[in-house]
Coordinates of C-alpha atoms in Angstrom, one line a residue:
X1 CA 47.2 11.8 -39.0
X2 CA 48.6 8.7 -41.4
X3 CA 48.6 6.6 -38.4
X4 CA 44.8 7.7 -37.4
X5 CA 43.8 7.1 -41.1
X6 CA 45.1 4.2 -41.8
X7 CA 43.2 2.5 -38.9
X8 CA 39.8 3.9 -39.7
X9 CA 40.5 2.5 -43.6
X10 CA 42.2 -0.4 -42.9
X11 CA 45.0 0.5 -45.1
X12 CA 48.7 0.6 -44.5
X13 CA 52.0 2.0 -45.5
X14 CA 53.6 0.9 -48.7
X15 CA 56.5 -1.4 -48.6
X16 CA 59.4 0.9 -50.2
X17 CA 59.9 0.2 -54.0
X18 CA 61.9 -2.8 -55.9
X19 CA 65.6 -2.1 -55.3
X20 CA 65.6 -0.6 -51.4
X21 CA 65.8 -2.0 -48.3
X22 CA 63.5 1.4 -47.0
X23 CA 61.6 4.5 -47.3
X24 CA 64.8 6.0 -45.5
X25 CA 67.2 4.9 -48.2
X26 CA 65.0 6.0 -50.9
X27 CA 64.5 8.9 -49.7
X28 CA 68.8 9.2 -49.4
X29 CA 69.1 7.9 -52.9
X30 CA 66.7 10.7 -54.2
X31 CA 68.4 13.6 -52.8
X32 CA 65.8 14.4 -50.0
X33 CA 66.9 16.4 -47.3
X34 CA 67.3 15.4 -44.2
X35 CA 64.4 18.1 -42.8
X36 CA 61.6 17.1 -45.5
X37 CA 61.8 13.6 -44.5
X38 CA 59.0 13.7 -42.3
X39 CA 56.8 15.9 -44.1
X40 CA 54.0 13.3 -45.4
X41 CA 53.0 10.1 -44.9
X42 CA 51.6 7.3 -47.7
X43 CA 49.1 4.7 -47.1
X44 CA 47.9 2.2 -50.0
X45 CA 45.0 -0.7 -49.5
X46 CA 46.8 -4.1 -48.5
X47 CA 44.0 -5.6 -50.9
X48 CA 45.3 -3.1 -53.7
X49 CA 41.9 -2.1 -54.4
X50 CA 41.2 1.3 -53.1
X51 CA 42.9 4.4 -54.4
X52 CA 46.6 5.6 -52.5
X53 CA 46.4 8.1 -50.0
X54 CA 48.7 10.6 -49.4
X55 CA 49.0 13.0 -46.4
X56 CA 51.4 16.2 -46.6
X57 CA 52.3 18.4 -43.5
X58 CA 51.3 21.6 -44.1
X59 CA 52.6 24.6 -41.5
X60 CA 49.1 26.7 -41.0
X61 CA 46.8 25.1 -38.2
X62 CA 43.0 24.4 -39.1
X63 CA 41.2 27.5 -39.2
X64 CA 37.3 26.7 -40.2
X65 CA 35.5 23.9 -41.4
X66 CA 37.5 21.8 -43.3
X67 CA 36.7 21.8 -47.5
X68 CA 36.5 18.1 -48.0
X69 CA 34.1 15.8 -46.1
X70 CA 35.0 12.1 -45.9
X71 CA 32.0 9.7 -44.9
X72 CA 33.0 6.6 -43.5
X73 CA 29.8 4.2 -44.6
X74 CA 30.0 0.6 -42.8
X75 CA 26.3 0.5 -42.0
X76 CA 25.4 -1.2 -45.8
X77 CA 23.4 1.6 -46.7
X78 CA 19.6 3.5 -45.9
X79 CA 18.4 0.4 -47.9
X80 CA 19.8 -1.7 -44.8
X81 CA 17.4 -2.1 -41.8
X82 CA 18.1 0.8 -39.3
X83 CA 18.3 -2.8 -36.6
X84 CA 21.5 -4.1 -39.1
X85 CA 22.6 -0.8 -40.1
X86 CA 22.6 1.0 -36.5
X87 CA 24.9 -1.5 -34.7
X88 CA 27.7 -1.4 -37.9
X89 CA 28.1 2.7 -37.2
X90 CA 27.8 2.6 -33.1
X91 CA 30.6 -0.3 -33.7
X92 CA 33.2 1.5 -36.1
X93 CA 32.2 4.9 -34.0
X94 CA 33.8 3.4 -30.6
X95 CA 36.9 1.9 -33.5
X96 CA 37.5 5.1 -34.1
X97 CA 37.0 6.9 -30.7
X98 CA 39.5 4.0 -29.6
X99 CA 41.9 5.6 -32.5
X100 CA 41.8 9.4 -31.0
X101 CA 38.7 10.9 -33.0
X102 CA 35.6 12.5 -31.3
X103 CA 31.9 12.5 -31.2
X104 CA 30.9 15.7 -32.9
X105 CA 26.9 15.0 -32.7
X106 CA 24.9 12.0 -33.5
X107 CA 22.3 12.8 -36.4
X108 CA 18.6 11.2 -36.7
X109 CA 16.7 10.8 -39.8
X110 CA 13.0 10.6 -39.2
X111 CA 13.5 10.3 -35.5
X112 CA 16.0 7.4 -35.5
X113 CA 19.9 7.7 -35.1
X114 CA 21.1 8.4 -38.8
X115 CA 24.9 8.7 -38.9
X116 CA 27.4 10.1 -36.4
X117 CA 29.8 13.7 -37.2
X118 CA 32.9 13.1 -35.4
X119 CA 36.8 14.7 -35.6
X120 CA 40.0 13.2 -36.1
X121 CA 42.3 14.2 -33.6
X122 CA 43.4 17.7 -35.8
X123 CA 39.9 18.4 -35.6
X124 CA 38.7 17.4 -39.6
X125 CA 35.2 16.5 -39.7
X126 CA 33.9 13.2 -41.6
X127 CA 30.9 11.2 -40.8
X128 CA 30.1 7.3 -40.0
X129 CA 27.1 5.9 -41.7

């Protein structure tokens, strides 16, 4: 899912901190087991603006719509020209189809393509806009 997320961002994994050589050897030096290693995943913005991300395994498969809802907005906004605005979405949609999520539906406001409901490949819904 880190892999997934960190193309549709544009963010990317931290380098380790000051003092090791890799996230492998940190997580050695901390007394992580072997078994957890693999548990999570970390992404941060290369620009060091946005906020860290962090992704944790958890063992129960989806089960109903998810509780958070991400919207991915790249068309500039409904103050935007739908002509400017619709291109942007239809561009990042076929990104992200490219990266293994799926076309849910595709949404019109006032009878003109709005914003697109797609998955990520475990099936978490989020919007492009």
């Amino acid at each position: 899912m880190a892999t997934f997320w960190a193309t549709a961002l544009g963010y990317t994994e931290p380098p380790p901190p000051e003092g090791w050589a890799t996230w492998e050897d940190w997580l050695g030096d901390h007394g992580v087991p072997q078994d957890e290693r693999d548990d999570g995943a970390y992404l941060s913005d290369p620009s060091g603006v946005g906020p860290r991300l962090s992704f944790l395994a958890v063992p129960e498969p989806k089960t109903a719509k998810n509780r958070v809802h991400l919207d991915i907005q790249v068309g500039g906004g409904r103050s935007t020209s739908w002509e400017l605005r619709w291109p942007r979405v239809e561009q990042e949609v076929r990104r992200l189809v490219e990266a293994g999520a799926r076309v849910l539906q595709e949404c019109e406001l006032d009878g003109w393509p709005d914003h697109v409901v797609m998955t990520d490949p475990e099936g978490n819904e989020f919007c492009v806009l």
